[in-house]
Amino acid sequence: MTSTPHDEASPGTAEAAVRGVAPAADPKQPVAYVLAEYSTPEALVKAARQVYQQGYTKFDAHSPFPIHGIDDAMGIKFTHLPWFTFFAGGLGIITATLLIYYTNKEWYPYLISGKPLFSIPSAAPVMFELMVLFAAITTLLGMLALNRLPLFTHPLFQSTRFQRVTNDKFFLSIDARDPKYKSEKTIQLLTGLGAEYVETCHKEASAPLPWAFRTAVFLGLLLAMVPVSMVAWKRSTYSREPRIRVIFDMVSQPKKKTQTTSTLWQDGRAMRPWVEGTIAKGELKADDAFYRGLKPGGLNAVAATTVSMTNLVANQDGAAAAAATPGAPATPPDPLDKLPWIEDFPLEVTPELMKRGQERYNIYCATCHGLGGVGNGLVTIRAIELAEGTWVPPVTFHSEGLRKQPIGRMFHSISNGVRKMPGYGDQIPERDRWAILLYVRALQKSKFAPLSDVPPEKVNQLTDVAP
Amino acid sequence: MSHALTPEHSTTGSHAQAGSWKEHQTLGALAGKIWLPALVTGVAGLVVAAGAAAFTGGLRQFLFAYLTAFMYVLSFTLGSMLFVLVQHLTRAGWGVVIRRMQELIASAVLPLSILFLPILVAVLMGNGEVYQWNNPAFVADHPLVQAKASYLNSGWFTVRAVAYFAIWIFITRFLLRNSLKQDQTPDPSITIKLEERSGPLIFLFALSCTFAAIDWMMSLAPEWYSTIFGVYYFAGSMVGSFALLNLLIILLQKPAGLLSPISVEHRHDTGKLMFGFTCFWAYIGFSQYMLIWYANIPEETLWFQARQNGGWEYVSLALIFGHFFIPALLLLRRQFKRSKSQLAFVSVWLLVMHYVDLYWLIYPQFAPSPVFGLVEIGALVGLVGLFVAALVKAAGQHSLLPLNDPRLDESLKFHNI
């Protein structure tokens, strides 16, 4: 940059510049802008209106703060930016809709809680967010584009007086590319409009970049290649060295993770099965009555059936078999019928246990069996509504067979399942299973209770609901 | 240009140029011309509604129609009250010229409190047809309502209702009294006091508005609950109060020649706020719907179930499009907010939709299919008439614009980009 901006302090020019035209700073370069300085916003607005009325189109006003009415004075039309925002917002909504439709419904359909694969309510938040995102980003980029930003430098910055535009002075600049621009006439116009000072700013000659800068950029690019090429080299060759770790973190520990291989054992598994003949701590479970619902020594009878305890699942409920029509083909005898089930609860029966049982029953059982145990839970009702072919409806607890069934056998059903019902042994601890059974017994009793079981003070509250 | 909060500032300059409009900014003779016809219309409307109800749905229908219309007119005062508080809290300069209008609309809550008596008396007399939690036979069959009995009972309901009106009357009187005092003196200490007190008052307002909506409308379905319900009513109230404000400004400007300092720039901003709260209403309404839709729990969905069947689904759709999509797309355009006739059109449109919104909130508890006839129209006309009379009474011979606010100058010069 060879131009020397006008310097207020240089002798001889300071007085001449107060009112009038500053000497051209660099006559070799053509004029880019004519800059006029004003000391009040009112003067700037007045000058801008005049310049606009003279037919100039490429000119701008500069002020330390926004001035109301300057847009009208300069003849600035309302911006088109809102249209950018509007269409970008619409595009965001369309993008979100297509994104959700194709990912959730077409390419990777995954049913969650029976919700539709595509629906407006669940898509609306994403549509809203993408609308805002697209609109906001487009507004920012559109504003920059309409203002032709970013700009690294501008001819007006040559003027030292122009620096006060961020402080207390007001400026009007006319672009030399304006069709109305005529060097002398334009300067005269601005001077005549009460400018404190008028000067010309010239195009900037672009000098080549300094050699040091070029060398630094070249070296920088060269150095930037080093990590990339090292990564590429390491990835395409083999090495017996351990991995380079800058920080040893918890991810890399000298241990084996689940489902991985190991050379330490003959079978190649890192996970070890239980050693035969051993029992882990707390897993003894010697009390047959409490843990299995069997009388003492009952496990010997199980051993006689040649099937392990957990695989002994009834295919046919005892009650249902008894109720089968006499003409039907006889079902094979159920091995479970022969086992020595206990008839009484193997733990102390308390009101607390009953309360616990009711709570657990309502959580685990009622969804299928219904709150009253007649087999009308919400899942059952829905399965019947949807006509699910594979659904086996649960039986009622109030049948003759189930009311008479030994409590140990029912415990077995909860623990290991019955027909289509899976075993709940892994989810419900033994004590809670017994609590549930206590509550089921209470439910069973409720339907067949004699009047003598009702507390005397409640008898007169009874209403006859029987048909 | 920032305006310092000094008394000298507002006494100089603005007085010289604006002295002309300050002389005649009261309703003047207009008040007498409006007050009596409005009062007569209001009473006549209620008489018609009561007479029609005697032949159709009886007291139950009359109370439902009355409650809907009451919540409708009450919402204008609540929306205006909140916005005056917000203006003080944010030290807003632009809106000083519209603030008095909102203070006056909010002040109508004092006469409105008397109009709540029919509902309160019905509850205290043990009427359980509107609020089922007040019906012992209903409560006996519904364990969920029994569990809420310590909150939903006629005595505690009355105490709360009195408390809400006490809070609102206190807030509006405080705001208006000090604002009127400021008309006499340009002392900025009054403005500073209003700004300081608005913080605590807005907490009181938020709690009372939420609980009032829960008590008076949500408890119509005593088993159902939604924590966002109060905000939903508040959002609709803001839309309604800005629609009313826009309409009043335009009406008072054109035929009456009042409010000349309120320019297109101020109307543009109240239009923007109406647009913003229309979107906010939709946002809140959707938030409430989506959580319930997604969770799909019977005790929550039953409320929307009632509004998606038996003809109510058309009212729901009318709200989605009429209360959100159509007005929002119209108001999105700058020109729509700046044109008097277009802004008035959307304001009237939204005032109608705001009533439909409250009708949709309340009436499905009355009947499984939409019912709209002489009872509803009579109650609406009646309460709107009485509200207009109350508004004129509240405005009295006060200036409709603040005269000496320290930020008045800034507001007069307010200019959108």
Short mmCIF file of C-alpha atoms in Angstrom, two decimals, chain B residues 53-301:
data_model
loop_
_atom_site.label_atom_id
_atom_site.label_comp_id
_atom_site.label_asym_id
_atom_site.label_seq_id
_atom_site.Cartn_x
_atom_site.Cartn_y
_atom_site.Cartn_z
CA ALA B 53 -82.23 -21.94 29.47
CA ALA B 54 -85.50 -22.44 31.31
CA PHE B 55 -86.86 -24.18 28.22
CA THR B 56 -83.75 -26.22 27.37
CA GLY B 57 -80.89 -27.21 29.66
CA GLY B 58 -82.06 -25.44 32.79
CA LEU B 59 -79.74 -23.98 35.38
CA ARG B 60 -76.90 -26.30 34.38
CA GLN B 61 -76.79 -24.99 30.82
CA PHE B 62 -77.14 -21.40 31.95
CA LEU B 63 -74.22 -21.77 34.37
CA PHE B 64 -72.03 -23.39 31.72
CA ALA B 65 -72.82 -20.65 29.20
CA TYR B 66 -72.30 -18.01 31.87
CA LEU B 67 -68.97 -19.50 32.96
CA THR B 68 -67.70 -19.64 29.36
CA ALA B 69 -68.65 -16.01 28.72
CA PHE B 70 -67.24 -14.94 32.08
CA MET B 71 -63.87 -16.59 31.47
CA TYR B 72 -63.91 -14.89 28.07
CA VAL B 73 -64.28 -11.33 29.35
CA LEU B 74 -62.05 -12.03 32.37
CA SER B 75 -59.22 -13.08 30.07
CA PHE B 76 -58.99 -9.57 28.58
CA THR B 77 -58.32 -8.04 31.98
CA LEU B 78 -55.78 -10.73 32.92
CA GLY B 79 -53.87 -10.43 29.64
CA SER B 80 -53.69 -6.65 29.92
CA MET B 81 -52.67 -6.83 33.58
CA LEU B 82 -49.74 -9.09 32.81
CA PHE B 83 -48.55 -6.96 29.94
CA VAL B 84 -48.52 -3.76 32.00
CA LEU B 85 -46.40 -5.59 34.59
CA VAL B 86 -44.07 -6.84 31.87
CA GLN B 87 -43.69 -3.34 30.46
CA HIS B 88 -42.65 -2.03 33.86
CA LEU B 89 -40.31 -4.95 34.48
CA THR B 90 -38.52 -4.52 31.16
CA ARG B 91 -38.54 -0.72 31.44
CA ALA B 92 -40.14 -0.63 28.00
CA GLY B 93 -40.06 2.75 26.33
CA TRP B 94 -41.93 2.06 23.12
CA GLY B 95 -45.19 1.02 24.72
CA VAL B 96 -45.79 3.93 27.09
CA VAL B 97 -48.56 5.33 24.87
CA ILE B 98 -50.51 2.06 24.82
CA ARG B 99 -49.99 1.29 28.52
CA ARG B 100 -52.87 3.39 29.86
CA MET B 101 -55.33 1.57 27.61
CA GLN B 102 -54.16 -1.72 29.07
CA GLU B 103 -54.28 -0.37 32.62
CA LEU B 104 -57.89 0.64 32.05
CA ILE B 105 -58.85 -2.72 30.50
CA ALA B 106 -57.22 -4.48 33.45
CA SER B 107 -59.09 -2.26 35.92
CA ALA B 108 -62.38 -3.68 34.67
CA VAL B 109 -61.56 -6.72 36.82
CA LEU B 110 -63.09 -4.91 39.80
CA PRO B 111 -66.64 -4.78 38.40
CA LEU B 112 -66.11 -8.23 36.88
CA SER B 113 -65.50 -9.68 40.33
CA ILE B 114 -69.19 -9.02 41.12
CA LEU B 115 -70.17 -10.95 38.00
CA PHE B 116 -68.44 -14.04 39.39
CA LEU B 117 -71.02 -14.19 42.19
CA PRO B 118 -73.58 -16.34 40.31
CA ILE B 119 -71.01 -19.12 39.96
CA LEU B 120 -69.79 -18.75 43.53
CA VAL B 121 -73.33 -18.73 44.92
CA ALA B 122 -74.21 -21.82 42.88
CA VAL B 123 -71.18 -23.64 44.31
CA LEU B 124 -71.92 -22.53 47.85
CA MET B 125 -75.57 -23.58 47.53
CA GLY B 126 -74.28 -27.07 46.80
CA ASN B 127 -74.96 -27.10 43.07
CA GLY B 128 -73.05 -30.12 41.77
CA GLU B 129 -74.20 -29.96 38.18
CA VAL B 130 -71.39 -27.75 36.92
CA TYR B 131 -68.59 -28.71 39.27
CA GLN B 132 -69.09 -32.42 39.80
CA TRP B 133 -66.69 -32.50 42.74
CA ASN B 134 -69.43 -30.59 44.55
CA ASN B 135 -71.86 -33.46 44.00
CA PRO B 136 -71.61 -36.02 46.86
CA ALA B 137 -73.15 -38.81 44.78
CA PHE B 138 -70.53 -38.31 42.07
CA VAL B 139 -67.66 -38.12 44.56
CA ALA B 140 -68.78 -41.34 46.27
CA ASP B 141 -68.32 -43.22 42.99
CA HIS B 142 -64.96 -41.68 42.07
CA PRO B 143 -62.02 -42.49 44.35
CA LEU B 144 -59.75 -40.11 42.41
CA VAL B 145 -62.06 -37.20 43.22
CA GLN B 146 -62.26 -38.32 46.84
CA ALA B 147 -58.49 -38.02 46.99
CA LYS B 148 -58.76 -34.40 45.81
CA ALA B 149 -61.55 -33.52 48.23
CA SER B 150 -59.25 -31.56 50.51
CA TYR B 151 -58.65 -29.14 47.63
CA LEU B 152 -61.87 -29.37 45.67
CA ASN B 153 -64.55 -28.40 48.18
CA SER B 154 -66.92 -25.46 48.15
CA GLY B 155 -65.44 -23.67 51.19
CA TRP B 156 -61.83 -23.71 50.05
CA PHE B 157 -62.95 -22.93 46.48
CA THR B 158 -64.64 -19.76 47.75
CA VAL B 159 -61.62 -18.70 49.78
CA ARG B 160 -59.39 -19.10 46.76
CA ALA B 161 -61.76 -17.25 44.42
CA VAL B 162 -61.89 -14.32 46.84
CA ALA B 163 -58.10 -14.37 47.08
CA TYR B 164 -57.65 -14.31 43.29
CA PHE B 165 -59.93 -11.31 42.89
CA ALA B 166 -58.30 -9.58 45.84
CA ILE B 167 -54.88 -10.03 44.21
CA TRP B 168 -56.08 -8.83 40.83
CA ILE B 169 -57.94 -5.83 42.20
CA PHE B 170 -54.89 -4.92 44.27
CA ILE B 171 -52.56 -5.19 41.27
CA THR B 172 -54.78 -3.20 38.91
CA ARG B 173 -55.54 -0.49 41.43
CA PHE B 174 -51.86 -0.14 42.30
CA LEU B 175 -50.87 0.15 38.64
CA LEU B 176 -53.62 2.56 37.65
CA ARG B 177 -53.42 4.78 40.74
CA ASN B 178 -49.70 5.37 40.37
CA SER B 179 -49.95 5.81 36.62
CA LEU B 180 -52.62 8.48 37.13
CA LYS B 181 -50.48 10.13 39.78
CA GLN B 182 -47.74 10.33 37.16
CA ASP B 183 -50.11 12.35 34.95
CA GLN B 184 -49.91 15.16 37.49
CA THR B 185 -46.17 15.17 38.03
CA PRO B 186 -43.22 14.11 35.89
CA ASP B 187 -41.46 12.76 39.00
CA PRO B 188 -39.60 9.61 37.87
CA SER B 189 -39.74 8.14 41.38
CA ILE B 190 -43.28 6.94 40.61
CA THR B 191 -42.07 5.04 37.57
CA ILE B 192 -39.19 3.58 39.57
CA LYS B 193 -41.60 2.44 42.27
CA LEU B 194 -43.83 0.77 39.67
CA GLU B 195 -40.82 -1.00 38.19
CA GLU B 196 -39.64 -2.26 41.57
CA ARG B 197 -43.05 -3.57 42.68
CA SER B 198 -43.84 -5.23 39.38
CA GLY B 199 -41.40 -8.06 40.12
CA PRO B 200 -43.18 -9.43 43.20
CA LEU B 201 -46.58 -8.64 41.67
CA ILE B 202 -45.89 -10.72 38.59
CA PHE B 203 -45.30 -13.76 40.83
CA LEU B 204 -48.63 -13.18 42.52
CA PHE B 205 -50.25 -12.77 39.13
CA ALA B 206 -48.76 -15.97 37.69
CA LEU B 207 -49.85 -18.09 40.64
CA SER B 208 -53.36 -16.62 40.86
CA CYS B 209 -53.95 -16.86 37.10
CA THR B 210 -52.79 -20.50 36.98
CA PHE B 211 -54.83 -21.58 39.98
CA ALA B 212 -57.90 -19.67 38.81
CA ALA B 213 -57.80 -21.51 35.48
CA ILE B 214 -57.38 -24.82 37.31
CA ASP B 215 -60.18 -24.08 39.78
CA TRP B 216 -62.75 -22.67 37.42
CA MET B 217 -62.18 -24.64 34.23
CA MET B 218 -59.92 -27.65 34.75
CA SER B 219 -61.91 -28.85 37.78
CA LEU B 220 -64.97 -29.20 35.51
CA ALA B 221 -63.37 -32.58 34.71
CA PRO B 222 -62.35 -33.33 38.30
CA GLU B 223 -60.50 -36.56 37.52
CA TRP B 224 -58.38 -35.06 34.79
CA TYR B 225 -55.28 -32.96 35.32
CA SER B 226 -52.71 -31.11 33.22
CA THR B 227 -49.98 -29.02 34.75
CA ILE B 228 -49.79 -26.73 31.72
CA PHE B 229 -53.49 -25.87 31.84
CA GLY B 230 -53.01 -22.51 33.55
CA VAL B 231 -50.44 -21.45 30.98
CA TYR B 232 -52.81 -22.48 28.22
CA TYR B 233 -55.54 -20.20 29.52
CA PHE B 234 -52.99 -17.43 30.03
CA ALA B 235 -51.68 -17.80 26.45
CA GLY B 236 -55.19 -17.52 25.04
CA SER B 237 -55.83 -14.52 27.29
CA MET B 238 -52.82 -12.71 25.86
CA VAL B 239 -54.06 -13.28 22.31
CA GLY B 240 -57.51 -12.07 23.30
CA SER B 241 -56.29 -9.01 25.17
CA PHE B 242 -54.05 -7.87 22.32
CA ALA B 243 -56.84 -8.43 19.81
CA LEU B 244 -59.13 -6.32 21.98
CA LEU B 245 -56.44 -3.65 22.42
CA ASN B 246 -55.84 -3.41 18.66
CA LEU B 247 -59.53 -3.18 17.97
CA LEU B 248 -60.11 -0.53 20.64
CA ILE B 249 -57.21 1.58 19.40
CA ILE B 250 -58.44 1.45 15.81
CA LEU B 251 -62.04 2.17 16.82
CA LEU B 252 -61.10 5.04 19.11
CA GLN B 253 -58.77 6.51 16.52
CA LYS B 254 -61.00 6.57 13.49
CA PRO B 255 -64.53 7.50 14.43
CA ALA B 256 -63.73 9.03 17.82
CA GLY B 257 -60.57 10.88 16.81
CA LEU B 258 -58.79 9.92 20.02
CA LEU B 259 -55.35 8.41 20.65
CA SER B 260 -53.68 10.28 17.78
CA PRO B 261 -50.15 9.79 19.25
CA ILE B 262 -50.53 6.02 18.79
CA SER B 263 -49.01 5.60 15.38
CA VAL B 264 -48.71 2.84 12.84
CA GLU B 265 -45.43 1.90 14.56
CA HIS B 266 -47.16 1.14 17.87
CA ARG B 267 -49.93 -0.77 16.16
CA HIS B 268 -47.30 -2.70 14.24
CA ASP B 269 -45.81 -3.78 17.57
CA THR B 270 -49.08 -4.71 19.23
CA GLY B 271 -49.79 -6.66 16.06
CA LYS B 272 -46.45 -8.41 16.43
CA LEU B 273 -47.27 -9.28 20.03
CA MET B 274 -50.65 -10.63 18.98
CA PHE B 275 -48.87 -12.74 16.36
CA GLY B 276 -46.27 -13.89 18.88
CA PHE B 277 -48.86 -14.95 21.42
CA THR B 278 -50.90 -16.69 18.73
CA CYS B 279 -47.84 -18.87 18.12
CA PHE B 280 -47.27 -19.21 21.86
CA TRP B 281 -50.86 -20.38 22.31
CA ALA B 282 -50.34 -23.04 19.64
CA TYR B 283 -47.06 -24.06 21.20
CA ILE B 284 -48.62 -24.52 24.63
CA GLY B 285 -51.70 -26.24 23.24
CA PHE B 286 -49.53 -28.64 21.29
CA SER B 287 -47.23 -29.27 24.26
CA GLN B 288 -50.25 -30.29 26.32
CA TYR B 289 -51.63 -32.47 23.55
CA MET B 290 -48.41 -34.20 22.60
CA LEU B 291 -47.41 -35.32 26.11
CA ILE B 292 -50.86 -36.78 26.68
CA TRP B 293 -50.99 -38.34 23.22
CA TYR B 294 -47.58 -39.92 23.63
CA ALA B 295 -48.05 -41.24 27.15
CA ASN B 296 -51.49 -42.59 26.19
CA ILE B 297 -52.66 -43.06 29.77
CA PRO B 298 -56.46 -43.48 29.99
CA GLU B 299 -56.95 -41.03 32.86
CA GLU B 300 -55.21 -38.31 30.82
CA THR B 301 -56.53 -39.09 27.35
#
